[in-house]
CSV table of C-alpha atoms and ligand atoms in Angstrom, one decimal:
chain,number,residue,atom,x,y,z
A,1,UNK,CA,14.5,-26.4,12.7
A,2,UNK,CA,17.4,-27.1,10.1
A,3,UNK,CA,16.3,-25.7,6.6
A,4,UNK,CA,19.6,-25.5,4.4
A,5,UNK,CA,19.6,-28.8,3.1
A,6,UNK,CA,20.5,-28.3,-0.8
A,7,UNK,CA,20.5,-25.7,-3.4
A,8,UNK,CA,17.0,-25.5,-4.9
A,9,UNK,CA,17.5,-27.6,-8.4
A,10,UNK,CA,13.8,-28.1,-8.1
A,11,UNK,CA,10.9,-26.0,-7.3
A,12,UNK,CA,8.6,-26.6,-4.2
A,13,UNK,CA,4.9,-27.5,-4.4
A,14,UNK,CA,2.8,-24.6,-3.0
A,15,UNK,CA,-0.3,-25.6,-1.2
A,16,UNK,CA,-3.4,-23.5,-2.2
A,17,UNK,CA,-5.2,-24.6,0.8
A,18,UNK,CA,-2.7,-23.7,3.4
A,19,UNK,CA,-2.2,-20.0,1.8
A,20,UNK,CA,-6.0,-19.1,1.7
A,21,UNK,CA,-6.5,-20.8,5.0
A,22,UNK,CA,-4.0,-18.5,6.5
A,23,UNK,CA,-5.5,-15.3,4.7
A,24,UNK,CA,-9.3,-16.3,5.9
A,25,UNK,CA,-7.8,-16.9,9.4
A,26,UNK,CA,-6.2,-13.6,9.3
A,27,UNK,CA,-9.5,-12.0,8.1
A,28,UNK,CA,-11.2,-13.0,11.4
A,29,UNK,CA,-8.8,-10.4,13.4
A,30,UNK,CA,-10.6,-7.0,12.7
A,31,UNK,CA,-13.6,-8.6,11.0
A,32,UNK,CA,-16.7,-6.2,10.4
A,33,UNK,CA,-20.3,-7.2,10.3
A,34,UNK,CA,-20.5,-6.5,6.7
A,35,UNK,CA,-18.0,-9.2,5.9
A,36,UNK,CA,-15.1,-6.8,5.7
A,37,UNK,CA,-12.0,-5.9,7.5
A,38,UNK,CA,-11.0,-2.9,9.7
A,39,UNK,CA,-7.6,-3.4,11.1
A,40,UNK,CA,-6.0,0.1,11.4
A,41,UNK,CA,-2.5,0.3,11.8
A,42,UNK,CA,-1.0,-0.3,15.0
A,43,UNK,CA,-4.5,-0.9,16.8
A,44,UNK,CA,-4.9,-3.9,18.9
A,45,UNK,CA,-6.2,-5.9,16.1
A,46,UNK,CA,-3.2,-5.0,14.0
A,47,UNK,CA,-1.0,-6.3,16.9
A,48,UNK,CA,-2.7,-9.5,17.1
A,49,UNK,CA,-2.3,-10.0,13.3
A,50,UNK,CA,1.3,-9.2,13.5
A,51,UNK,CA,1.6,-11.6,16.4
A,52,UNK,CA,-0.2,-14.3,14.7
A,53,UNK,CA,2.1,-13.9,11.4
A,54,UNK,CA,5.2,-13.9,13.5
A,55,UNK,CA,4.1,-17.2,15.3
A,56,UNK,CA,3.5,-18.9,11.9
A,57,UNK,CA,6.9,-17.7,10.7
A,58,UNK,CA,8.6,-19.0,13.8
A,59,UNK,CA,7.0,-22.3,13.2
A,60,UNK,CA,8.0,-22.3,9.5
A,61,UNK,CA,11.5,-22.0,10.9
A,62,UNK,CA,11.9,-18.3,10.3
A,63,UNK,CA,13.9,-16.0,12.6
A,64,UNK,CA,11.5,-12.7,13.1
A,65,UNK,CA,12.9,-9.5,13.9
A,66,UNK,CA,11.2,-6.2,14.2
A,67,UNK,CA,12.8,-2.9,13.5
A,68,UNK,CA,12.4,0.6,15.4
A,69,UNK,CA,9.3,1.7,13.2
A,70,UNK,CA,7.7,-1.8,13.8
A,71,UNK,CA,8.3,-3.5,10.3
A,72,UNK,CA,8.7,-7.1,10.9
A,73,UNK,CA,11.0,-9.4,9.1
A,74,UNK,CA,11.0,-13.1,9.1
A,75,UNK,CA,14.0,-14.6,7.7
A,76,UNK,CA,14.3,-18.1,6.2
A,77,UNK,CA,18.1,-18.6,6.3
A,78,UNK,CA,19.8,-19.5,3.3
A,79,UNK,CA,22.5,-21.8,2.6
A,80,UNK,CA,24.9,-18.7,2.4
A,81,UNK,CA,23.6,-16.5,5.0
A,82,UNK,CA,26.0,-13.8,4.6
A,83,UNK,CA,24.6,-12.9,1.3
A,84,UNK,CA,21.9,-10.1,1.1
A,85,UNK,CA,18.2,-11.7,1.3
A,86,UNK,CA,15.7,-11.7,-1.2
A,87,UNK,CA,12.6,-10.0,0.5
A,88,UNK,CA,9.0,-10.7,-0.2
A,89,UNK,CA,6.4,-8.2,1.5
A,90,UNK,CA,3.4,-6.2,1.7
A,91,UNK,CA,1.2,-5.1,4.8
A,92,UNK,CA,-1.2,-6.5,7.3
A,93,UNK,CA,-2.8,-3.1,8.3
A,94,UNK,CA,-6.3,-2.1,6.3
A,95,UNK,CA,-8.2,0.8,5.5
A,96,UNK,CA,-11.2,1.4,7.9
A,97,UNK,CA,-13.6,-0.4,5.6
A,98,UNK,CA,-11.5,-3.0,3.5
A,99,UNK,CA,-11.2,-6.6,2.3
A,100,UNK,CA,-9.1,-9.4,3.3
A,101,UNK,CA,-6.6,-9.6,0.6
A,102,UNK,CA,-5.3,-6.1,0.1
A,103,UNK,CA,-1.7,-6.4,1.5
A,104,UNK,CA,-2.5,-9.7,3.4
A,105,UNK,CA,-2.1,-11.7,0.4
A,106,UNK,CA,1.5,-10.6,-0.4
A,107,UNK,CA,2.7,-11.4,3.3
A,108,UNK,CA,0.9,-14.6,3.5
A,109,UNK,CA,2.3,-15.6,-0.2
A,110,UNK,CA,5.5,-15.3,1.3
A,111,UNK,CA,5.1,-17.1,4.3
A,112,UNK,CA,3.6,-20.1,2.0
A,113,UNK,CA,6.7,-19.9,0.0
A,114,UNK,CA,8.7,-20.5,3.0
A,115,UNK,CA,6.5,-23.3,4.4
A,116,UNK,CA,6.7,-25.0,0.8
A,117,UNK,CA,10.4,-24.8,0.8
A,118,UNK,CA,10.7,-26.3,4.2
A,119,UNK,CA,8.1,-29.3,3.0
A,120,UNK,CA,10.4,-29.9,0.0
A,121,UNK,CA,13.7,-29.8,2.2
A,122,UNK,CA,14.9,-27.1,-0.3
A,123,UNK,CA,17.6,-24.6,1.0
A,124,UNK,CA,17.8,-21.4,-1.3
A,125,UNK,CA,21.5,-19.9,-1.8
A,126,UNK,CA,20.2,-16.5,-0.3
A,127,UNK,CA,18.2,-15.9,2.6
A,128,UNK,CA,14.5,-15.2,2.1
A,129,UNK,CA,12.8,-12.5,4.2
A,130,UNK,CA,9.1,-12.5,4.6
A,131,UNK,CA,8.3,-8.7,5.6
A,132,UNK,CA,5.3,-6.9,6.9
A,133,UNK,CA,5.8,-3.1,6.5
A,134,UNK,CA,4.2,-0.7,9.4
A,135,UNK,CA,1.0,1.6,8.3
A,136,UNK,CA,1.0,1.0,4.5
A,137,UNK,CA,-2.5,2.5,4.2
A,138,UNK,CA,-2.0,5.7,6.2
A,139,UNK,CA,-5.6,5.3,7.1
A,140,UNK,CA,-5.0,6.0,11.1
A,141,UNK,CA,-1.7,8.0,10.9
A,142,UNK,CA,-0.9,10.2,8.1
A,143,UNK,CA,1.8,9.3,5.5
A,144,UNK,CA,1.1,6.1,3.7
A,145,UNK,CA,3.8,3.5,3.4
A,146,UNK,CA,5.4,4.7,6.6
A,147,UNK,CA,7.4,1.8,7.4
A,148,UNK,CA,8.9,1.3,4.1
A,149,UNK,CA,9.6,4.9,3.7
A,150,UNK,CA,11.7,5.1,7.0
A,151,UNK,CA,13.5,2.0,5.6
A,152,UNK,CA,14.3,3.3,2.4
A,153,UNK,CA,15.4,6.5,4.2
A,154,UNK,CA,12.6,8.8,2.6
A,155,UNK,CA,11.2,9.8,5.8
A,156,UNK,CA,13.0,10.5,9.2
A,157,UNK,CA,12.4,7.8,11.9
A,158,UNK,CA,11.8,10.5,14.4
A,159,UNK,CA,9.3,12.2,12.2
A,160,UNK,CA,7.4,8.9,11.8
A,161,UNK,CA,7.3,8.1,15.4
A,162,UNK,CA,5.8,11.6,16.1
A,163,UNK,CA,3.0,11.3,13.5
A,164,UNK,CA,-0.3,11.4,15.5
A,165,UNK,CA,-3.8,9.8,14.8
A,166,UNK,CA,-7.1,11.8,15.0
A,167,UNK,CA,-6.9,11.2,18.9
A,168,UNK,CA,-3.4,12.5,19.3
A,169,UNK,CA,-1.9,9.0,19.8
A,170,UNK,CA,1.7,8.8,18.2
A,171,UNK,CA,3.0,6.1,16.4
A,172,UNK,CA,5.6,5.8,19.0
A,173,UNK,CA,3.1,5.2,21.8
A,174,UNK,CA,0.8,2.9,19.6
A,175,UNK,CA,3.9,0.8,18.8
A,176,UNK,CA,4.6,0.5,22.3
A,177,UNK,CA,1.0,-0.4,23.5
A,178,UNK,CA,0.9,-3.2,21.1
A,179,UNK,CA,4.5,-4.2,21.9
A,180,UNK,CA,6.0,-3.7,18.5
A,181,UNK,CA,9.1,-1.3,19.5
A,182,UNK,CA,11.6,-3.4,17.8
A,183,UNK,CA,15.5,-3.1,18.4
A,184,UNK,CA,16.7,-3.4,15.0
A,185,UNK,CA,17.8,0.3,13.5
A,186,UNK,CA,15.5,0.7,10.7
A,187,UNK,CA,17.1,0.2,7.0
A,188,UNK,CA,20.0,-1.6,8.5
A,189,UNK,CA,19.8,-4.9,6.5
A,190,UNK,CA,20.9,-5.0,3.0
A,191,UNK,CA,18.4,-6.6,0.3
A,192,UNK,CA,19.6,-8.4,-2.5
A,193,UNK,CA,16.0,-7.5,-3.9
A,194,UNK,CA,12.2,-7.2,-3.0
A,195,UNK,CA,9.2,-8.7,-4.6
A,196,UNK,CA,5.7,-7.8,-3.8
A,197,UNK,CA,2.4,-9.6,-4.6
A,198,UNK,CA,-0.9,-7.6,-4.5
A,199,UNK,CA,-4.3,-7.6,-5.7
A,200,UNK,CA,-4.5,-5.1,-8.8
A,201,UNK,CA,-6.9,-3.0,-7.0
A,202,UNK,CA,-8.2,-1.9,-10.8
A,203,UNK,CA,-10.4,-3.5,-13.2
A,204,UNK,CA,-8.2,-4.5,-16.0
A,205,UNK,CA,-6.8,-8.1,-15.5
A,206,UNK,CA,-10.4,-9.2,-14.3
A,207,UNK,CA,-12.1,-7.6,-17.4
A,208,UNK,CA,-9.6,-9.1,-19.6
A,209,UNK,CA,-9.5,-12.4,-18.1
A,210,UNK,CA,-5.6,-12.3,-17.4
A,211,UNK,CA,-3.9,-14.1,-14.9
A,212,UNK,CA,-0.9,-12.2,-14.0
A,213,UNK,CA,0.0,-8.4,-14.2
A,214,UNK,CA,3.7,-7.7,-14.5
A,215,UNK,CA,4.1,-4.3,-13.2
A,216,UNK,CA,6.6,-2.4,-15.1
A,217,UNK,CA,6.3,0.8,-12.9
A,218,UNK,CA,4.3,3.3,-11.0
A,219,UNK,CA,2.1,6.2,-12.2
A,220,UNK,CA,2.9,9.5,-10.5
A,221,UNK,CA,0.7,10.6,-7.9
A,222,UNK,CA,0.8,14.0,-6.1
A,223,UNK,CA,-1.3,14.6,-3.0
A,224,UNK,CA,-2.2,18.4,-1.8
A,225,UNK,CA,-3.5,19.9,1.2
A,226,UNK,CA,-5.9,22.6,0.3
A,227,UNK,CA,-6.9,25.0,3.0
A,228,UNK,CA,-10.0,27.6,2.5
A,229,UNK,CA,-10.3,30.4,4.9
A,230,UNK,CA,-13.4,32.5,4.9
A,231,UNK,CA,-14.9,34.2,8.0
A,232,UNK,CA,-17.9,32.9,10.5
A,233,UNK,CA,-21.3,34.6,10.4
A,234,UNK,CA,-25.0,34.3,11.2
A,235,UNK,CA,-26.6,31.6,9.1
A,236,UNK,CA,-29.6,33.5,8.9
A,237,UNK,CA,-29.1,37.2,9.6
A,238,UNK,CA,-26.0,37.7,7.4
A,239,UNK,CA,-27.0,38.5,3.9
A,240,UNK,CA,-25.6,36.4,1.0
A,241,UNK,CA,-23.5,38.9,-0.7
A,242,UNK,CA,-21.7,39.6,2.8
A,243,UNK,CA,-20.8,36.1,3.5
A,244,UNK,CA,-17.4,34.1,2.9
A,245,UNK,CA,-18.5,30.6,3.4
A,246,UNK,CA,-15.7,28.4,3.2
A,247,UNK,CA,-17.9,25.2,2.9
A,248,UNK,CA,-19.6,26.6,-0.1
A,249,UNK,CA,-16.2,27.5,-1.6
A,250,UNK,CA,-15.0,24.1,-0.8
A,251,UNK,CA,-17.9,22.4,-2.5
A,252,UNK,CA,-17.0,24.2,-5.8
A,253,UNK,CA,-13.4,23.1,-5.3
A,254,UNK,CA,-14.3,19.6,-4.5
A,255,UNK,CA,-16.6,19.7,-7.9
A,256,UNK,CA,-13.6,21.2,-9.8
A,257,UNK,CA,-11.2,18.3,-8.6
A,258,UNK,CA,-13.7,15.8,-9.9
A,259,UNK,CA,-14.2,17.4,-13.4
A,260,UNK,CA,-10.2,17.7,-13.8
A,261,UNK,CA,-9.7,13.9,-13.3
A,262,UNK,CA,-12.8,13.3,-15.8
A,263,UNK,CA,-11.3,15.7,-18.4
A,264,UNK,CA,-7.9,13.9,-18.9
A,265,UNK,CA,-9.0,10.6,-20.4
A,266,UNK,CA,-9.2,7.1,-18.9
A,267,UNK,CA,-5.7,7.5,-16.8
A,268,UNK,CA,-6.9,10.9,-15.3
A,269,UNK,CA,-7.9,10.5,-11.5
A,270,UNK,CA,-8.3,13.3,-9.3
A,271,UNK,CA,-10.1,12.9,-5.8
A,272,UNK,CA,-10.9,14.9,-2.8
A,273,UNK,CA,-10.5,12.4,-0.3
A,274,UNK,CA,-11.1,14.0,3.2
A,275,UNK,CA,-12.7,17.2,4.6
A,276,UNK,CA,-12.4,18.8,7.8
A,277,UNK,CA,-15.0,21.9,8.5
A,278,UNK,CA,-14.8,24.5,11.2
A,279,UNK,CA,-17.1,25.0,13.3
A,280,UNK,CA,-19.2,22.5,11.5
A,281,UNK,CA,-22.2,23.6,13.6
A,282,UNK,CA,-25.8,24.6,12.8
A,283,UNK,CA,-26.5,28.2,12.7
A,284,UNK,CA,-23.2,29.5,11.8
A,285,UNK,CA,-21.6,30.2,8.3
A,286,UNK,CA,-18.4,27.8,8.2
A,287,UNK,CA,-14.9,29.7,8.1
A,288,UNK,CA,-12.5,26.9,7.6
A,289,UNK,CA,-12.3,23.8,5.5
A,290,UNK,CA,-9.3,21.7,5.0
A,291,UNK,CA,-9.4,19.4,2.2
A,292,UNK,CA,-7.0,16.7,0.9
A,293,UNK,CA,-6.7,16.1,-2.7
A,294,UNK,CA,-5.0,13.2,-4.9
A,295,UNK,CA,-4.2,13.4,-8.3
A,296,UNK,CA,-2.7,10.8,-10.5
A,297,UNK,CA,-2.1,10.3,-14.3
A,298,UNK,CA,0.3,7.9,-15.9
A,299,UNK,CA,1.8,10.9,-18.0
A,300,UNK,CA,3.7,13.2,-15.9
A,301,UNK,CA,3.1,16.1,-18.2
A,302,UNK,CA,-0.5,15.3,-18.2
A,303,UNK,CA,-0.6,15.3,-14.3
A,304,UNK,CA,1.3,18.6,-14.4
A,305,UNK,CA,-1.5,20.2,-16.4
A,306,UNK,CA,-4.1,18.7,-13.9
A,307,UNK,CA,-2.1,20.5,-11.1
A,308,UNK,CA,-2.1,23.7,-12.9
A,309,UNK,CA,-6.0,23.3,-13.4
A,310,UNK,CA,-6.4,22.7,-9.9
A,311,UNK,CA,-4.6,26.1,-9.2
A,312,UNK,CA,-6.7,27.7,-11.8
A,313,UNK,CA,-9.9,26.4,-10.4
A,314,UNK,CA,-9.0,27.6,-6.9
A,315,UNK,CA,-8.3,31.1,-8.1
A,316,UNK,CA,-11.6,31.2,-10.0
A,317,UNK,CA,-13.3,29.9,-6.6
A,318,UNK,CA,-11.5,32.7,-4.5
A,319,UNK,CA,-12.7,35.4,-6.8
A,320,UNK,CA,-16.2,34.0,-6.8
A,321,UNK,CA,-16.5,33.7,-3.1
A,322,UNK,CA,-14.0,35.8,-1.6
A,323,UNK,CA,-12.6,32.7,0.4
A,324,UNK,CA,-8.8,32.5,0.3
A,325,UNK,CA,-7.5,29.1,-0.7
A,326,UNK,CA,-3.7,27.9,0.1
A,327,UNK,CA,-2.6,24.8,-1.9
A,328,UNK,CA,0.4,23.0,-0.2
A,329,UNK,CA,1.9,19.7,-1.6
A,330,UNK,CA,1.2,16.8,1.0
A,331,UNK,CA,3.2,13.9,-0.7
A,332,UNK,CA,4.1,12.4,-3.9
A,333,UNK,CA,5.1,9.0,-5.1
A,334,UNK,CA,5.4,7.2,-8.2
A,335,UNK,CA,6.6,8.0,-11.5
A,336,UNK,CA,9.3,5.6,-12.1
A,337,UNK,CA,10.1,2.0,-13.6
A,338,UNK,CA,10.9,-0.9,-11.6
A,339,UNK,CA,14.3,-3.0,-11.7
A,340,UNK,CA,14.4,-4.3,-15.5
A,341,UNK,CA,16.1,-7.7,-14.3
A,342,UNK,CA,13.6,-8.1,-11.7
A,343,UNK,CA,10.6,-7.5,-14.0
A,344,UNK,CA,12.1,-9.8,-16.6
A,345,UNK,CA,12.5,-12.7,-14.1
A,346,UNK,CA,8.6,-12.0,-13.1
A,347,UNK,CA,7.6,-12.1,-16.9
A,348,UNK,CA,9.7,-15.3,-17.3
A,349,UNK,CA,8.4,-17.0,-14.5
A,350,UNK,CA,4.8,-16.3,-15.4
A,351,UNK,CA,5.8,-17.3,-19.0
A,352,UNK,CA,7.1,-20.7,-18.1
A,353,UNK,CA,4.0,-21.1,-16.1
A,354,UNK,CA,2.0,-20.8,-19.2
A,355,UNK,CA,0.0,-18.2,-17.4
A,356,UNK,CA,-1.7,-15.3,-19.5
A,357,UNK,CA,0.1,-12.0,-18.6
A,358,UNK,CA,-0.2,-8.2,-19.1
A,359,UNK,CA,2.5,-5.7,-18.7
A,360,UNK,CA,1.3,-2.8,-16.8
A,361,UNK,CA,1.4,0.2,-14.6
A,362,UNK,CA,0.4,0.4,-10.7
A,363,UNK,CA,-2.0,3.1,-10.1
A,364,UNK,CA,-2.2,2.5,-6.3
A,365,UNK,CA,0.8,3.4,-3.7
A,366,UNK,CA,2.7,0.3,-2.4
A,367,UNK,CA,5.7,-0.1,-0.2
A,368,UNK,CA,7.5,-1.7,-3.4
A,369,UNK,CA,7.7,2.1,-4.3
A,370,UNK,CA,10.0,2.9,-1.3
A,371,UNK,CA,11.9,-0.3,-1.9
A,372,UNK,CA,12.7,0.4,-5.4
A,373,UNK,CA,14.7,3.4,-4.1
A,374,UNK,CA,17.2,1.1,-2.1
A,375,UNK,CA,17.1,-2.5,-3.9
A,376,UNK,CA,16.1,-4.0,-7.1
A,377,UNK,CA,12.3,-4.4,-7.2
A,378,UNK,CA,9.5,-5.7,-8.9
A,379,UNK,CA,5.6,-6.0,-8.4
A,380,UNK,CA,3.2,-8.8,-9.4
A,381,UNK,CA,-0.8,-8.1,-9.5
A,382,UNK,CA,-3.4,-10.6,-9.4
A,383,UNK,CA,-7.0,-10.1,-10.7
A,384,UNK,CA,-9.4,-8.8,-8.1
A,385,UNK,CA,-13.3,-8.9,-9.0
A,386,UNK,CA,-14.4,-5.9,-10.7
A,387,UNK,CA,-11.2,-4.2,-9.3
A,388,UNK,CA,-13.3,-3.5,-6.1
A,389,UNK,CA,-11.0,-2.6,-3.3
A,390,UNK,CA,-10.8,-0.4,0.0
A,391,UNK,CA,-14.3,-1.9,0.3
A,392,UNK,CA,-15.9,-4.9,2.1
A,393,UNK,CA,-17.0,-6.4,-1.1
A,394,UNK,CA,-13.3,-6.9,-2.3
A,395,UNK,CA,-13.1,-10.3,-3.8
A,396,UNK,CA,-10.5,-12.4,-5.2
A,397,UNK,CA,-11.3,-15.6,-7.3
A,398,UNK,CA,-8.6,-18.0,-5.7
A,399,UNK,CA,-8.2,-20.2,-8.6
A,400,UNK,CA,-7.5,-17.1,-10.9
A,401,UNK,CA,-5.2,-15.5,-8.3
A,402,UNK,CA,-3.2,-18.5,-8.0
A,403,UNK,CA,-0.9,-18.3,-11.0
A,404,UNK,CA,0.4,-14.9,-9.6
A,405,UNK,CA,1.3,-16.8,-6.3
A,406,UNK,CA,3.2,-19.4,-8.5
A,407,UNK,CA,4.8,-16.5,-10.4
A,408,UNK,CA,6.2,-14.8,-7.2
A,409,UNK,CA,7.6,-18.3,-5.9
A,410,UNK,CA,9.3,-19.0,-9.3
A,411,UNK,CA,10.8,-15.4,-9.5
A,412,UNK,CA,11.9,-15.5,-5.8
A,413,UNK,CA,13.5,-18.8,-5.9
A,414,UNK,CA,15.7,-18.0,-8.9
A,415,UNK,CA,16.7,-14.8,-7.7
A,416,UNK,CA,17.6,-16.4,-4.4
A,417,UNK,CA,19.7,-19.1,-5.9
A,418,UNK,CA,21.3,-16.8,-8.7
B,501,ZN,ZN1,-2.2,-2.7,-0.1
């Protein structure tokens, strides 16, 4: 298909029906009985969704390329193909109990922009890459935002490929199984800029009736691996004062983590997200508990105080229970601002559209965080009902989300033609 016709002096007309149809068709892959979506990274369902996205992109005249970590780049070639491309992206994988818009909206909005440019016969000066990043959620394989982290040089390719799921399957094996071991070296393509549209995943835009979230930056987030070690004993015969019950101690730590977030204002967030217990059998006092703890605050010093409180709480629990506790950093992200020019461009696009908008920080992790390290980057949020997400009841009022899609298109076309 010949695309590059003339520079974009006009804007294409996006088709809402086509975008939402694509999202709903995608939601049939990995659909769950409760109306939600389970499409864990690199499963057969993820493979199907990836293939469908590539077919649609190729039908829209894009050239699809897969890199060695399975990131998919669908390029709509611009009038000056030697210039670095403007990228639009997000992810197609989901949490285990998810909705249909988280991630998918950003990828499909990029596809709709390519389709609409084709309809109008508009060629942009720079190419446009529509990107789907591998394993954004980190739900099956550890390390969220994996594909974009490798792309940005934050995570080694070999380390990422060697990561395993709960069954011991590695990313390398899973990529091969679904046929997504690409040849392009990861991070080898230079990008002019990166734009990501995502549902807010919080309640602010919905509650305030605002159309577009212009994301200034990312809330600092830190995750920890907390290991508790006591000793096994008989659940009946061992007197209480002789026990070193790791699960009882773990319960105290979990309660303390919840209290820490509550004690740091509206922006304080702290969660124990995962627990592993050993031996996890009836009749025996548990000796080992591993917890995953996630802490976030818009203020880095406040977050620092929250982390200190976690250490203090664990010391107290050790004193009370004689269970040893080791706290290790797992990962951290956020705590930066997006590119000023790209954010201003998004803000201007929303303003030209007449959309109501709010400057805000992102509370959740996104691939854009990694891209911001290697390319000028901006994010756009759209409202989602009551801020519910990572849940089958995740819902987007499509009319209310539409201004954010238009904003994305205007910002990307302007940037690609600059
Ligand atoms: Zn997401």
